[in-house]
Structures are given as C-alpha cells and as structure tokens.
Amino acid sequence: MARPSIKEYLASNPGKVLVLDGGQGTELENRGIDVANPVWSTVPFISDSFWSDQSSKDRQIVKGMFNDFLAAGAEILMTTTYQTSFKSVSENTPIKTVEEYNVLLNHIVQFSRDCIGEEKFLIGCIGPWGAHVCAEFNGDYGEHPEKIDYYNYFKPQLDNFFQNDNLDLIAFETIPNIHELRAILSWDESILSKPFYIGLSVHENGLLRDGSTMIDVAELIKSIGDKINPNLLLLGINCVSFNHSADIMESIHKQLPNMPLIAYPNSGEVYDTVKKIWLPNSHPTFTWDAVVKRYIEAGARIIGGCCRTSPDDIKQITNAVKKYSNN
C-alpha cells in the first residue's frame, strides 16, 4: 500500500495525531554504540563494514532500535542524520567529496526505509547550523548571526533529501537562533520543495536559546504573511525540558493558534555539560499522559521524544495519544 502525502494525510485527518519515534542517538549509545564523535549518531554509518556485512553488530543494533520504536507504536520515524551535515562529515570522516557524501546519505535513507517498511512515514532529519559548533543549546552564533550563510551550510543535505522519494517530511531540528529561523522561513518552494517542519530549541524559561521570545518567533512568522512557504507543515519544539515542554507548547499555540505543532521533548533527565553525564529528573512533575494531553489541546499533530527517550517512553506516548486524540 502506497503512503499518502503526509501533507494531504494530516489535512484529510484533522483529528489524527501521529506518534514519532524517540531519541535515536542516546538510544544507540545505550545499546552499545560509541557516539562520542563529532558526527555523533552518524558514526556507525561511516564504517564500511556496516554496509558490507549484513550481520555486523552495529547494523543489528540500529535495526533493533527501529524495530523497538515501531513495536512501541511509532508511525513516523527519523533518519539518524542530525549531525550529518556535509561540513561535519567532510571535516571529521574519510568522506570528503559531495559525491561520496550523497552515497552516504542515500545509503542511510534507504536503510532507514528498509527498517521501517513502506507504510510508515520517514523524516529526513537535519540538525541546526549550531550543531557543528555545539551551539544548539545556547544559541550563540557569534557576533553577527545575521551574516551567516545558512543556505550554503544546509545545501548539500537539502539537495539530497529533496530528491529522495523515500522521505516524506524534512526536519530542521533544534533551531536555537532567530536569525537561522528567519533564514529558513525565507526560502521558497524552489529550495524547500517538500513538506518540512521546524523544531525550536527552547530554554526552560520559555525563550529561544538566543533569548528571543515566542512572541518574537510568532511576529516573525506573521510578518511573512501569505508569502510563507506552503510546504511549512508544522512548528514546534524538540530537545527541550520535559517538565516545561507543555507550557512552551501552550505559549506557541497562544501566539499562533492556527499553526499545527510538533513536540518531542527530552526524557526529563538533565545533561550536565561540565561532567558530560545525564542526571536523573529530580522533579518529575508530569507524566507522559499529562503532557501529551496538553500537547494535543495546544494543537500538536506529531508527538514523540528526543534525547534519552526510549521505546518505553514511546509506548506511553502511544497510549496517551490513543486516549486523548481522535485517532
């Protein structure tokens, strides 16, 4: 059975909320893959043995991760390509040319599609400009973020993804800076020719990591008016505080009540950037059941998890979506 266009699917099923998969990079790490690398969760795909040996350990781990997220109820899943910009790959792996890079991306996307089957939706994941300088969690893009050539940075990955029929949706994830957001929103259908969404990296205080407010974000979008790319399918948050995520979603919905939203927060554990370890959530204020209910009330159409969220978390999300949506 052929998949419908995700844009048409969401439009023709207004009560449908899709369940997204969870934190792939941290899940692979939990399963034994060392992702402590500049290309992070891309690292297993760089090895020739991953592609030449069908029984390779890393290949079985990645496949097992996809299988477990599917079994937990995921209906839309991501490629493991957050830290796979051409700049990151060409500077930190033996892959140096755009031709070699395209082969890598094609292999990853095809492998992902083979793992999840033809009926599930597949998202082509793209990390922010800040990912290659570890700035996605502080939004510090230097003194002149408005002068950065964001398009040139994203272009090799965009060119590949927009030509790949295995991908249903493109994700600009963990965007922490309003200048980067402005750049993405300025690109028309000649650049962004498939449905895409933007996930914002928002501090627990409700501000974009660079200090911009959700009012600033909303005013930017409103200022574009009917010139906005019609392929912008959703706006939302990812890699944000679990305990504060519902409040942030409600603040976006308040400013942009007609915008379909997406939410996939972290597990609630807190990352210690000094010790580089995850610490338990000392204030588990909410459950998945509680936050999913609030996400849906705020207009969420896709809900999943980001860092440290496991198949068990996705199962809890699946149960809550079934409970509170019109699926």
XYZ file of C-alpha atoms in Angstrom:
327
model
C 0.000 0.000 0.000
C 1.496 3.328 -1.078
C 1.897 6.022 1.544
C -0.193 9.142 1.051
C 1.423 12.568 1.045
C 1.880 13.498 4.697
C 0.577 16.980 3.930
C -2.617 15.547 2.448
C -2.857 12.908 5.170
C -2.825 15.419 8.036
C -5.195 17.751 6.175
C -7.727 14.995 5.480
C -7.474 13.565 9.017
C -7.756 16.671 11.207
C -8.103 14.702 14.423
C -5.133 12.464 13.757
C -2.026 12.779 15.926
C 0.992 10.831 14.695
C 3.390 9.167 17.142
C 7.047 9.911 16.435
C 9.966 7.726 17.498
C 12.363 8.587 20.315
C 15.922 9.680 20.975
C 17.924 7.728 18.420
C 21.423 8.924 19.309
C 21.094 8.278 23.020
C 19.250 5.003 22.370
C 22.087 3.769 20.159
C 24.529 4.785 22.874
C 22.520 2.828 25.446
C 22.686 -0.202 23.148
C 26.457 -0.135 22.900
C 27.429 2.180 20.041
C 30.030 4.795 20.970
C 28.597 8.047 19.637
C 31.175 10.280 21.341
C 32.253 11.658 17.986
C 31.853 14.962 16.102
C 29.354 13.234 13.781
C 27.540 11.720 16.791
C 24.918 9.133 15.836
C 26.107 9.127 12.211
C 29.230 7.274 13.330
C 28.083 3.649 12.718
C 27.175 4.501 9.117
C 30.702 5.707 8.337
C 32.154 2.215 8.707
C 32.398 0.150 5.505
C 31.506 -2.971 7.486
C 28.075 -1.535 8.297
C 27.226 -1.723 4.594
C 29.256 -4.757 3.518
C 28.401 -7.073 6.419
C 24.667 -7.684 6.822
C 25.306 -9.267 10.218
C 27.541 -6.508 11.605
C 26.893 -5.708 15.259
C 26.197 -2.010 14.684
C 23.813 -2.779 11.825
C 21.830 -5.129 14.047
C 21.754 -2.544 16.835
C 20.375 0.187 14.575
C 17.829 -2.170 13.043
C 16.797 -3.349 16.505
C 16.269 0.247 17.609
C 13.916 0.932 14.704
C 12.055 -2.328 15.344
C 11.531 -1.475 19.007
C 10.250 2.021 18.242
C 7.849 0.527 15.699
C 6.644 -2.036 18.230
C 6.055 0.808 20.704
C 3.640 2.459 18.266
C 5.739 4.892 16.233
C 4.007 5.837 12.979
C 6.568 8.335 11.734
C 10.298 7.844 12.239
C 13.515 9.720 11.549
C 16.712 9.101 9.686
C 19.720 9.129 12.002
C 21.195 12.195 10.305
C 21.055 15.023 12.854
C 24.826 15.535 12.832
C 25.303 14.614 9.159
C 25.843 17.988 7.530
C 28.393 17.972 4.727
C 30.620 20.245 6.797
C 30.616 17.898 9.813
C 31.058 14.764 7.722
C 33.765 16.151 5.419
C 35.771 17.600 8.306
C 35.577 14.568 10.589
C 35.402 11.429 8.422
C 37.170 9.992 5.344
C 34.246 11.236 3.224
C 35.463 14.418 1.533
C 33.507 14.967 -1.674
C 29.856 15.780 -2.301
C 29.634 12.634 -4.443
C 30.792 10.434 -1.563
C 28.509 12.341 0.794
C 25.480 11.702 -1.410
C 26.261 7.983 -1.436
C 26.338 8.032 2.385
C 23.012 9.858 2.682
C 21.368 7.623 0.094
C 22.530 4.539 1.975
C 21.281 5.855 5.331
C 17.880 6.854 3.967
C 17.402 3.568 2.123
C 18.467 1.576 5.184
C 16.010 3.550 7.327
C 13.203 2.947 4.829
C 14.008 -0.766 4.696
C 13.887 -0.924 8.506
C 10.506 0.764 8.886
C 8.751 -0.528 5.761
C 6.839 1.276 3.064
C 3.730 2.238 5.046
C 5.323 4.350 7.774
C 6.285 7.981 7.237
C 10.009 8.795 7.203
C 11.523 12.130 8.203
C 14.840 13.369 6.841
C 16.489 14.823 9.936
C 18.700 17.919 9.668
C 20.412 19.459 12.679
C 20.914 23.232 13.036
C 23.909 25.252 11.883
C 24.884 25.381 15.546
C 25.269 21.608 15.772
C 28.721 21.685 14.194
C 29.942 24.191 16.806
C 27.948 22.793 19.754
C 25.757 25.900 19.929
C 22.293 24.341 19.647
C 21.786 24.638 23.410
C 22.954 28.222 23.882
C 22.072 29.843 20.542
C 25.430 31.630 20.498
C 26.136 32.047 16.798
C 28.791 34.707 17.252
C 28.658 38.474 16.931
C 26.892 38.525 13.553
C 24.468 35.589 13.234
C 22.598 37.565 10.597
C 25.618 37.309 8.269
C 25.943 33.515 8.381
C 25.256 31.802 5.052
C 22.790 29.242 6.379
C 21.696 28.102 2.951
C 25.222 27.233 1.867
C 25.652 25.209 5.060
C 22.429 23.222 4.575
C 22.507 22.969 0.772
C 24.282 19.608 0.278
C 21.938 17.827 2.689
C 18.873 19.636 1.366
C 19.732 18.867 -2.247
C 19.977 15.193 -1.425
C 16.914 14.936 0.782
C 14.576 16.821 -1.514
C 15.411 14.450 -4.358
C 14.818 11.312 -2.282
C 11.354 9.811 -2.645
C 11.880 7.670 0.464
C 11.496 10.802 2.582
C 8.049 12.204 3.360
C 8.990 15.169 5.522
C 12.123 17.219 6.240
C 13.001 18.257 9.792
C 15.008 21.311 10.748
C 15.650 20.287 14.343
C 16.785 22.078 17.481
C 16.913 25.555 15.919
C 18.179 27.886 18.687
C 18.659 31.232 16.959
C 16.054 33.526 15.442
C 18.381 34.561 12.594
C 18.620 30.938 11.497
C 14.839 30.637 11.800
C 14.403 33.772 9.678
C 16.693 32.338 7.007
C 14.797 29.023 6.809
C 11.454 30.817 6.649
C 12.724 32.979 3.781
C 13.324 30.003 1.474
C 10.601 29.378 -1.090
C 9.448 26.213 -2.845
C 12.395 26.256 -5.220
C 14.617 25.496 -2.215
C 12.241 23.708 0.163
C 10.168 21.696 -2.279
C 8.867 19.061 0.160
C 6.840 19.366 3.359
C 9.089 20.433 6.223
C 8.851 21.464 9.847
C 10.953 23.458 12.253
C 11.693 22.292 15.793
C 12.848 25.063 18.099
C 15.438 24.666 20.846
C 13.801 26.468 23.749
C 15.128 27.070 27.252
C 13.022 26.006 30.231
C 12.283 29.699 30.785
C 10.317 29.674 27.525
C 12.837 31.657 25.478
C 14.604 30.548 22.334
C 18.198 29.705 23.279
C 19.414 33.037 21.884
C 16.994 34.903 24.180
C 14.224 35.555 21.644
C 10.687 35.197 22.973
C 7.896 33.113 21.486
C 6.241 36.445 20.697
C 9.315 37.318 18.612
C 9.004 33.975 16.816
C 5.304 34.488 16.189
C 5.776 38.053 14.945
C 8.446 36.845 12.518
C 6.069 34.261 11.078
C 3.154 36.698 10.965
C 5.325 39.278 9.184
C 5.859 36.874 6.284
C 2.113 36.505 5.858
C 0.882 34.681 2.772
C 4.402 34.646 1.335
C 5.353 31.858 3.720
C 6.398 28.628 2.032
C 3.253 26.450 1.763
C 5.414 23.417 2.487
C 5.898 24.553 6.093
C 3.783 21.886 7.728
C 4.451 22.297 11.437
C 6.309 24.366 14.005
C 7.247 23.139 17.435
C 9.852 22.187 19.979
C 12.383 19.420 20.440
C 15.242 18.600 22.789
C 13.605 20.747 25.465
C 12.882 20.276 29.158
C 10.204 17.634 29.659
C 8.788 19.394 32.717
C 8.438 22.738 30.915
C 7.529 21.476 27.457
C 3.732 21.719 27.791
C 3.986 25.329 28.974
C 6.182 26.169 25.966
C 3.764 24.474 23.563
C 0.868 26.437 25.030
C 2.790 29.696 24.673
C 3.395 28.986 20.964
C -0.248 27.986 20.458
C -1.383 31.190 22.136
C 0.619 33.287 19.675
C -0.066 31.114 16.603
C -3.422 29.408 17.247
C -3.791 28.127 13.674
C -0.308 26.660 13.350
C -0.114 22.843 13.567
C 2.523 21.927 16.138
C 5.029 19.184 16.848
C 6.531 18.268 20.216
C 9.274 15.853 21.174
C 10.981 16.793 24.437
C 13.803 15.077 26.258
C 13.097 12.369 28.815
C 13.267 14.655 31.835
C 16.809 13.740 32.737
C 19.210 16.693 32.808
C 22.514 16.778 30.932
C 25.459 18.079 32.948
C 27.503 19.943 30.337
C 30.560 20.046 32.617
C 30.680 16.376 33.661
C 29.061 15.327 30.351
C 26.683 12.913 32.031
C 22.906 12.601 32.333
C 21.410 13.188 35.766
C 18.021 11.872 36.955
C 14.987 14.146 36.786
C 14.844 15.401 40.367
C 11.425 16.981 39.842
C 9.294 14.546 37.788
C 6.332 16.907 37.828
C 4.444 15.438 34.916
C 3.793 12.090 33.268
C 3.630 11.427 29.532
C -0.117 11.046 29.939
C -0.392 14.551 31.363
C 1.897 16.343 28.910
C 0.539 14.571 25.820
C -2.967 15.682 26.770
C -1.759 19.286 26.949
C 0.198 18.997 23.691
C -2.903 17.815 21.865
C -5.011 20.588 23.375
C -2.355 23.042 22.118
C -2.625 21.773 18.541
C 0.077 19.095 18.321
C -0.205 16.804 15.298
C 3.034 14.854 15.857
C 4.313 13.822 19.298
C 7.406 11.842 20.214
C 10.603 12.017 22.216
C 14.110 13.398 21.892
C 17.227 12.716 23.960
C 17.099 9.767 26.373
C 13.573 8.784 25.376
C 13.293 5.045 24.867
C 10.790 2.684 23.247
C 9.082 2.509 26.648
C 8.551 6.289 26.535
C 7.125 5.999 23.010
C 4.757 3.294 24.231
C 3.497 5.663 26.929
C 3.061 8.403 24.332
C 1.181 5.999 22.063
C -1.219 5.108 24.862
C -1.812 8.776 25.718
C -2.355 9.737 22.060
C -4.945 6.988 21.725
C -6.601 8.235 24.894
C -6.780 11.948 24.087
C -6.870 12.289 20.295
C -9.470 11.403 17.682
C -7.192 8.814 16.060
